[in-house]
Amino acid sequence: MSRQKRTTIAISLFLVFATSQVYLVNSFARVNAPSVTTGQQPTGVLSTQGNQAITVNGVSTSPGATILPGATVETPAGVGATIDFGQLGSVQIDPNSRVTVDFQNGSIKVTVLQGCVTLHTKRGTRGEVDTQGSSRTTDAAKDGVVHLCAPGAVPPGTSNGGGGGLGAKVLVPVFAATGATFALLAWRGNNPSPGGP
Amino acid sequence: MVSAQSVALLVVLVFLAWTAFSIGFANLYTNRAATTGQLEATNSAIKLNPKDPEAHFMRASILVNDDRVAANAEAIEAVALRPRDYVFWLGLAQTRELDNDLSGAIAAATQAVRLAPSYSQPHWRLGNALVRAGRFDDGFSELRMAAASDPALLPSIIDLAWHLSNEDADYVKNAVQPNTVEAGIALSNYFRAHGKFAEAVQVIREAGPSANDYRQRLIAELVSQKHFADAYQLWATRHATNSDKTNPLFDPSFEETRDFTEAGFGWRTGKPQRVAFTTDSQTAAEGKASLKIEFNGESEPGLALLSQLAMVEPNSRYTLKFAGRSDQLVSGGLPAMRIVDADSNAVLGESVLRQQTDGWWEYAIDFAVPDKASFIEIRLQRQICSTNPCPIFGTLWLDRFTLQKR
């Protein structure tokens, strides 16, 4: 290969390299331009105990709502909530708690202002739960769980008072009720919702 | 001897009894699972009645956090057993999404919408799933339908659009499209709470009379926070301004005002003790009425007895003229007409009213509006007394106010 040919190849490669850098820089610059997020960004799905509404960013919010990064979530007494972040994991928020959730691809951070949370992270996601004075993290190399309460918070009791089987006291009324139940169920099978809300 | 007919009847009865027993008990177990969250209860329910969709649905609900694949399978079973119940389709939408199948979730929620188009929940779930899939226009279209059925959902829909758009008010308006009074109030209220007063005013300005209470509250808040221009814009939509364009005062001769407590840019009276305000149709300097103020004892001198906010041009000179008539005003702190910069409360001009006049007396106050002031307040206020208590007695009439640029 002649010296002139080698020089031409080197210059060509340099130009290709330089052009691709300009293109890449231009592409990255465009990513932040739109004021409304149009691409896929991580979101969470809210579900709550008993399908009750809770407070998100200061407004009453029903289950099924979309949770965005930076949200402040407040649960009333007796209503727990779960936010599912898909591939990242999920956070269970105890009743009577107030937390902020921040998340992006590869990380979830929960700040507990009141009450208790349990953060579940999936492999590949680093989890962090902060509260005043203490912080706990999960290892991104594996699935992880962190439970943390704000100072002074009392975790709700786990006992629900439920026994294993059905008591004998209910047997007699059950027999009496089965006929009525049978009749009632026989009519179901179609969409039970009425035409109006 | 037992006949074949009797045996057949017995078999049928036993079959019916067993069916009723198994259905009833399965239902009982399902209800128990709903209150306790026990998986065993749903297992028992399904064992007793495998064709009970509610038992499968309940099992899916319990499993959803721990075993999403199994939860999804149970939700599919529930839908298969009762395919025309939107509730089970919504359950399937939830388990599919948690099982990382967002497009399947959207399909299930779409089916729920088809089955219960007038319900808010299917639209709400579908709208949110579409937003999470990045299909914002379709998502907010569904969310608007959800809010049409249940206006209580509006604040969270607005909040979603607000955060999704990085607090872009135009995007939020477009996403919510507030075509009802409820929607207008909810959106205006949200903007107000987030410090976007001009947007709050813009949204509620064209709403019908049923938004008047909210409109009044918003005007009062805007005035108290000294957002006078926004407040004026909102107030002017419901009040005809003075036909004399050179006089920016509203109802300058007390011909129209009946409510002296309304927030805004009309005449307002304070609530001093032992002072009575009435519109007097017997004594008028102009038109058919004047304002009559009767003083009958102790009242707080610092209180604004009567006031009106008015829009003026900055860095200009004005003259306020008005007619006053006094009858035996007696006090150590006589009333004075004062003009203050509404923003800074700086006094721009003042005239103390006479104790006694022979008929109507013409007052004139010249004043200069500072550089950055656009609103002034005209106040009738007593002068500070040297003694306390400081009673006042007598009658004062006011009429024919004009505010003119010189």
PDB file of N, CA and C in Angstrom, chain A residues 133-186:
ATOM      1  N   GLY A 133     -31.880  10.563  60.284  1.00  0.00           N
ATOM      2  CA  GLY A 133     -30.780   9.989  61.060  1.00  0.00           C
ATOM      3  C   GLY A 133     -30.352   8.596  60.650  1.00  0.00           C
ATOM      4  N   SER A 134     -31.100   7.891  59.841  1.00  0.00           N
ATOM      5  CA  SER A 134     -30.623   6.562  59.444  1.00  0.00           C
ATOM      6  C   SER A 134     -30.980   6.274  57.987  1.00  0.00           C
ATOM      7  N   SER A 135     -30.212   5.357  57.430  1.00  0.00           N
ATOM      8  CA  SER A 135     -30.390   5.032  56.023  1.00  0.00           C
ATOM      9  C   SER A 135     -30.023   3.569  55.822  1.00  0.00           C
ATOM     10  N   ARG A 136     -30.786   2.884  54.969  1.00  0.00           N
ATOM     11  CA  ARG A 136     -30.444   1.487  54.652  1.00  0.00           C
ATOM     12  C   ARG A 136     -30.529   1.293  53.145  1.00  0.00           C
ATOM     13  N   THR A 137     -29.689   0.434  52.643  1.00  0.00           N
ATOM     14  CA  THR A 137     -29.648   0.236  51.189  1.00  0.00           C
ATOM     15  C   THR A 137     -29.745  -1.249  50.850  1.00  0.00           C
ATOM     16  N   THR A 138     -30.083  -1.512  49.596  1.00  0.00           N
ATOM     17  CA  THR A 138     -30.055  -2.900  49.113  1.00  0.00           C
ATOM     18  C   THR A 138     -28.946  -3.035  48.077  1.00  0.00           C
ATOM     19  N   ASP A 139     -28.527  -4.264  47.897  1.00  0.00           N
ATOM     20  CA  ASP A 139     -27.442  -4.554  46.967  1.00  0.00           C
ATOM     21  C   ASP A 139     -28.033  -4.762  45.570  1.00  0.00           C
ATOM     22  N   ALA A 140     -27.510  -4.027  44.608  1.00  0.00           N
ATOM     23  CA  ALA A 140     -28.038  -4.136  43.244  1.00  0.00           C
ATOM     24  C   ALA A 140     -27.712  -5.480  42.593  1.00  0.00           C
ATOM     25  N   ALA A 141     -26.786  -6.200  43.194  1.00  0.00           N
ATOM     26  CA  ALA A 141     -26.374  -7.470  42.582  1.00  0.00           C
ATOM     27  C   ALA A 141     -27.411  -8.574  42.788  1.00  0.00           C
ATOM     28  N   LYS A 142     -28.355  -8.349  43.683  1.00  0.00           N
ATOM     29  CA  LYS A 142     -29.379  -9.371  43.939  1.00  0.00           C
ATOM     30  C   LYS A 142     -30.687  -8.707  44.393  1.00  0.00           C
ATOM     31  N   ASP A 143     -31.742  -9.509  44.433  1.00  0.00           N
ATOM     32  CA  ASP A 143     -33.007  -8.991  44.958  1.00  0.00           C
ATOM     33  C   ASP A 143     -32.796  -8.565  46.415  1.00  0.00           C
ATOM     34  N   GLY A 144     -33.481  -7.514  46.834  1.00  0.00           N
ATOM     35  CA  GLY A 144     -33.273  -7.056  48.205  1.00  0.00           C
ATOM     36  C   GLY A 144     -34.547  -6.560  48.852  1.00  0.00           C
ATOM     37  N   VAL A 145     -34.521  -6.559  50.186  1.00  0.00           N
ATOM     38  CA  VAL A 145     -35.665  -6.058  50.961  1.00  0.00           C
ATOM     39  C   VAL A 145     -35.134  -5.194  52.097  1.00  0.00           C
ATOM     40  N   VAL A 146     -35.735  -4.040  52.286  1.00  0.00           N
ATOM     41  CA  VAL A 146     -35.374  -3.169  53.413  1.00  0.00           C
ATOM     42  C   VAL A 146     -36.662  -2.726  54.090  1.00  0.00           C
ATOM     43  N   HIS A 147     -36.700  -2.859  55.394  1.00  0.00           N
ATOM     44  CA  HIS A 147     -37.846  -2.343  56.157  1.00  0.00           C
ATOM     45  C   HIS A 147     -37.323  -1.262  57.095  1.00  0.00           C
ATOM     46  N   LEU A 148     -37.945  -0.113  57.067  1.00  0.00           N
ATOM     47  CA  LEU A 148     -37.468   0.976  57.920  1.00  0.00           C
ATOM     48  C   LEU A 148     -38.641   1.848  58.348  1.00  0.00           C
ATOM     49  N   CYS A 149     -38.545   2.292  59.594  1.00  0.00           N
ATOM     50  CA  CYS A 149     -39.577   3.184  60.129  1.00  0.00           C
ATOM     51  C   CYS A 149     -38.957   4.524  60.498  1.00  0.00           C
ATOM     52  N   ALA A 150     -39.745   5.574  60.404  1.00  0.00           N
ATOM     53  CA  ALA A 150     -39.297   6.888  60.878  1.00  0.00           C
ATOM     54  C   ALA A 150     -39.215   6.838  62.400  1.00  0.00           C
ATOM     55  N   PRO A 151     -38.358   7.656  62.997  1.00  0.00           N
ATOM     56  CA  PRO A 151     -38.258   7.653  64.456  1.00  0.00           C
ATOM     57  C   PRO A 151     -39.623   7.899  65.105  1.00  0.00           C
ATOM     58  N   GLY A 152     -39.918   7.076  66.083  1.00  0.00           N
ATOM     59  CA  GLY A 152     -41.187   7.233  66.809  1.00  0.00           C
ATOM     60  C   GLY A 152     -42.349   6.506  66.182  1.00  0.00           C
ATOM     61  N   ALA A 153     -42.153   5.954  64.974  1.00  0.00           N
ATOM     62  CA  ALA A 153     -43.271   5.253  64.323  1.00  0.00           C
ATOM     63  C   ALA A 153     -43.471   3.882  64.951  1.00  0.00           C
ATOM     64  N   VAL A 154     -44.699   3.488  65.075  1.00  0.00           N
ATOM     65  CA  VAL A 154     -45.016   2.170  65.625  1.00  0.00           C
ATOM     66  C   VAL A 154     -45.518   1.293  64.491  1.00  0.00           C
ATOM     67  N   PRO A 155     -44.754   0.227  64.151  1.00  0.00           N
ATOM     68  CA  PRO A 155     -45.236  -0.649  63.085  1.00  0.00           C
ATOM     69  C   PRO A 155     -46.581  -1.249  63.450  1.00  0.00           C
ATOM     70  N   PRO A 156     -47.518  -1.294  62.517  1.00  0.00           N
ATOM     71  CA  PRO A 156     -48.830  -1.852  62.842  1.00  0.00           C
ATOM     72  C   PRO A 156     -48.732  -3.326  63.212  1.00  0.00           C
ATOM     73  N   GLY A 157     -49.621  -3.768  64.070  1.00  0.00           N
ATOM     74  CA  GLY A 157     -49.614  -5.162  64.505  1.00  0.00           C
ATOM     75  C   GLY A 157     -49.859  -6.103  63.341  1.00  0.00           C
ATOM     76  N   THR A 158     -49.242  -7.242  63.406  1.00  0.00           N
ATOM     77  CA  THR A 158     -49.401  -8.184  62.308  1.00  0.00           C
ATOM     78  C   THR A 158     -50.569  -9.120  62.545  1.00  0.00           C
ATOM     79  N   SER A 159     -51.020  -9.227  63.816  1.00  0.00           N
ATOM     80  CA  SER A 159     -52.114 -10.149  64.111  1.00  0.00           C
ATOM     81  C   SER A 159     -53.435  -9.608  63.573  1.00  0.00           C
ATOM     82  N   ASN A 160     -54.135 -10.420  62.862  1.00  0.00           N
ATOM     83  CA  ASN A 160     -55.442  -9.987  62.369  1.00  0.00           C
ATOM     84  C   ASN A 160     -56.582 -10.690  63.080  1.00  0.00           C
ATOM     85  N   GLY A 161     -56.192 -11.494  64.034  1.00  0.00           N
ATOM     86  CA  GLY A 161     -57.223 -12.131  64.821  1.00  0.00           C
ATOM     87  C   GLY A 161     -57.927 -13.256  64.126  1.00  0.00           C
ATOM     88  N   GLY A 162     -57.510 -13.598  62.938  1.00  0.00           N
ATOM     89  CA  GLY A 162     -58.203 -14.622  62.159  1.00  0.00           C
ATOM     90  C   GLY A 162     -57.789 -16.021  62.572  1.00  0.00           C
ATOM     91  N   GLY A 163     -58.693 -16.915  62.720  1.00  0.00           N
ATOM     92  CA  GLY A 163     -58.385 -18.302  63.024  1.00  0.00           C
ATOM     93  C   GLY A 163     -58.263 -19.104  61.758  1.00  0.00           C
ATOM     94  N   GLY A 164     -58.005 -20.385  61.879  1.00  0.00           N
ATOM     95  CA  GLY A 164     -57.817 -21.191  60.691  1.00  0.00           C
ATOM     96  C   GLY A 164     -59.126 -21.572  60.033  1.00  0.00           C
ATOM     97  N   GLY A 165     -59.986 -22.294  60.713  1.00  0.00           N
ATOM     98  CA  GLY A 165     -61.184 -22.801  60.055  1.00  0.00           C
ATOM     99  C   GLY A 165     -62.401 -21.972  60.363  1.00  0.00           C
ATOM    100  N   LEU A 166     -63.504 -22.431  59.876  1.00  0.00           N
ATOM    101  CA  LEU A 166     -64.760 -21.739  60.122  1.00  0.00           C
ATOM    102  C   LEU A 166     -65.368 -22.263  61.403  1.00  0.00           C
ATOM    103  N   GLY A 167     -65.875 -21.399  62.261  1.00  0.00           N
ATOM    104  CA  GLY A 167     -66.424 -21.807  63.534  1.00  0.00           C
ATOM    105  C   GLY A 167     -67.725 -22.578  63.373  1.00  0.00           C
ATOM    106  N   ALA A 168     -67.988 -23.423  64.359  1.00  0.00           N
ATOM    107  CA  ALA A 168     -69.213 -24.209  64.300  1.00  0.00           C
ATOM    108  C   ALA A 168     -70.457 -23.332  64.378  1.00  0.00           C
ATOM    109  N   LYS A 169     -70.296 -22.168  65.031  1.00  0.00           N
ATOM    110  CA  LYS A 169     -71.457 -21.297  65.205  1.00  0.00           C
ATOM    111  C   LYS A 169     -72.021 -20.818  63.873  1.00  0.00           C
ATOM    112  N   VAL A 170     -71.149 -20.777  62.846  1.00  0.00           N
ATOM    113  CA  VAL A 170     -71.649 -20.250  61.574  1.00  0.00           C
ATOM    114  C   VAL A 170     -72.284 -21.327  60.711  1.00  0.00           C
ATOM    115  N   LEU A 171     -72.119 -22.589  61.089  1.00  0.00           N
ATOM    116  CA  LEU A 171     -72.568 -23.661  60.206  1.00  0.00           C
ATOM    117  C   LEU A 171     -74.071 -23.630  59.947  1.00  0.00           C
ATOM    118  N   VAL A 172     -74.829 -23.456  61.031  1.00  0.00           N
ATOM    119  CA  VAL A 172     -76.287 -23.501  60.877  1.00  0.00           C
ATOM    120  C   VAL A 172     -76.786 -22.359  59.991  1.00  0.00           C
ATOM    121  N   PRO A 173     -76.382 -21.114  60.297  1.00  0.00           N
ATOM    122  CA  PRO A 173     -76.828 -20.036  59.417  1.00  0.00           C
ATOM    123  C   PRO A 173     -76.379 -20.244  57.975  1.00  0.00           C
ATOM    124  N   VAL A 174     -75.206 -20.868  57.799  1.00  0.00           N
ATOM    125  CA  VAL A 174     -74.700 -21.088  56.444  1.00  0.00           C
ATOM    126  C   VAL A 174     -75.651 -21.983  55.667  1.00  0.00           C
ATOM    127  N   PHE A 175     -76.086 -23.053  56.312  1.00  0.00           N
ATOM    128  CA  PHE A 175     -77.023 -23.946  55.630  1.00  0.00           C
ATOM    129  C   PHE A 175     -78.294 -23.199  55.248  1.00  0.00           C
ATOM    130  N   ALA A 176     -78.753 -22.364  56.158  1.00  0.00           N
ATOM    131  CA  ALA A 176     -79.976 -21.618  55.876  1.00  0.00           C
ATOM    132  C   ALA A 176     -79.760 -20.646  54.722  1.00  0.00           C
ATOM    133  N   ALA A 177     -78.544 -20.142  54.647  1.00  0.00           N
ATOM    134  CA  ALA A 177     -78.280 -19.114  53.649  1.00  0.00           C
ATOM    135  C   ALA A 177     -77.950 -19.684  52.282  1.00  0.00           C
ATOM    136  N   THR A 178     -77.552 -20.955  52.242  1.00  0.00           N
ATOM    137  CA  THR A 178     -77.089 -21.501  50.971  1.00  0.00           C
ATOM    138  C   THR A 178     -78.164 -21.491  49.899  1.00  0.00           C
ATOM    139  N   GLY A 179     -79.390 -21.761  50.294  1.00  0.00           N
ATOM    140  CA  GLY A 179     -80.476 -21.755  49.311  1.00  0.00           C
ATOM    141  C   GLY A 179     -80.615 -20.391  48.659  1.00  0.00           C
ATOM    142  N   ALA A 180     -80.596 -19.375  49.512  1.00  0.00           N
ATOM    143  CA  ALA A 180     -80.731 -18.010  49.004  1.00  0.00           C
ATOM    144  C   ALA A 180     -79.525 -17.646  48.140  1.00  0.00           C
ATOM    145  N   THR A 181     -78.364 -18.059  48.594  1.00  0.00           N
ATOM    146  CA  THR A 181     -77.145 -17.767  47.837  1.00  0.00           C
ATOM    147  C   THR A 181     -77.195 -18.402  46.459  1.00  0.00           C
ATOM    148  N   PHE A 182     -77.674 -19.676  46.462  1.00  0.00           N
ATOM    149  CA  PHE A 182     -77.770 -20.408  45.200  1.00  0.00           C
ATOM    150  C   PHE A 182     -78.681 -19.676  44.221  1.00  0.00           C
ATOM    151  N   ALA A 183     -79.810 -19.244  44.765  1.00  0.00           N
ATOM    152  CA  ALA A 183     -80.766 -18.539  43.909  1.00  0.00           C
ATOM    153  C   ALA A 183     -80.156 -17.256  43.368  1.00  0.00           C
ATOM    154  N   LEU A 184     -79.426 -16.552  44.231  1.00  0.00           N
ATOM    155  CA  LEU A 184     -78.815 -15.287  43.839  1.00  0.00           C
ATOM    156  C   LEU A 184     -77.754 -15.493  42.770  1.00  0.00           C
ATOM    157  N   LEU A 185     -76.902 -16.487  43.001  1.00  0.00           N
ATOM    158  CA  LEU A 185     -75.809 -16.733  42.070  1.00  0.00           C
ATOM    159  C   LEU A 185     -76.304 -17.214  40.716  1.00  0.00           C
ATOM    160  N   ALA A 186     -77.452 -17.906  40.740  1.00  0.00           N
ATOM    161  CA  ALA A 186     -77.988 -18.419  39.488  1.00  0.00           C
ATOM    162  C   ALA A 186     -78.303 -17.294  38.507  1.00  0.00           C
TER     163      ALA A 186
END
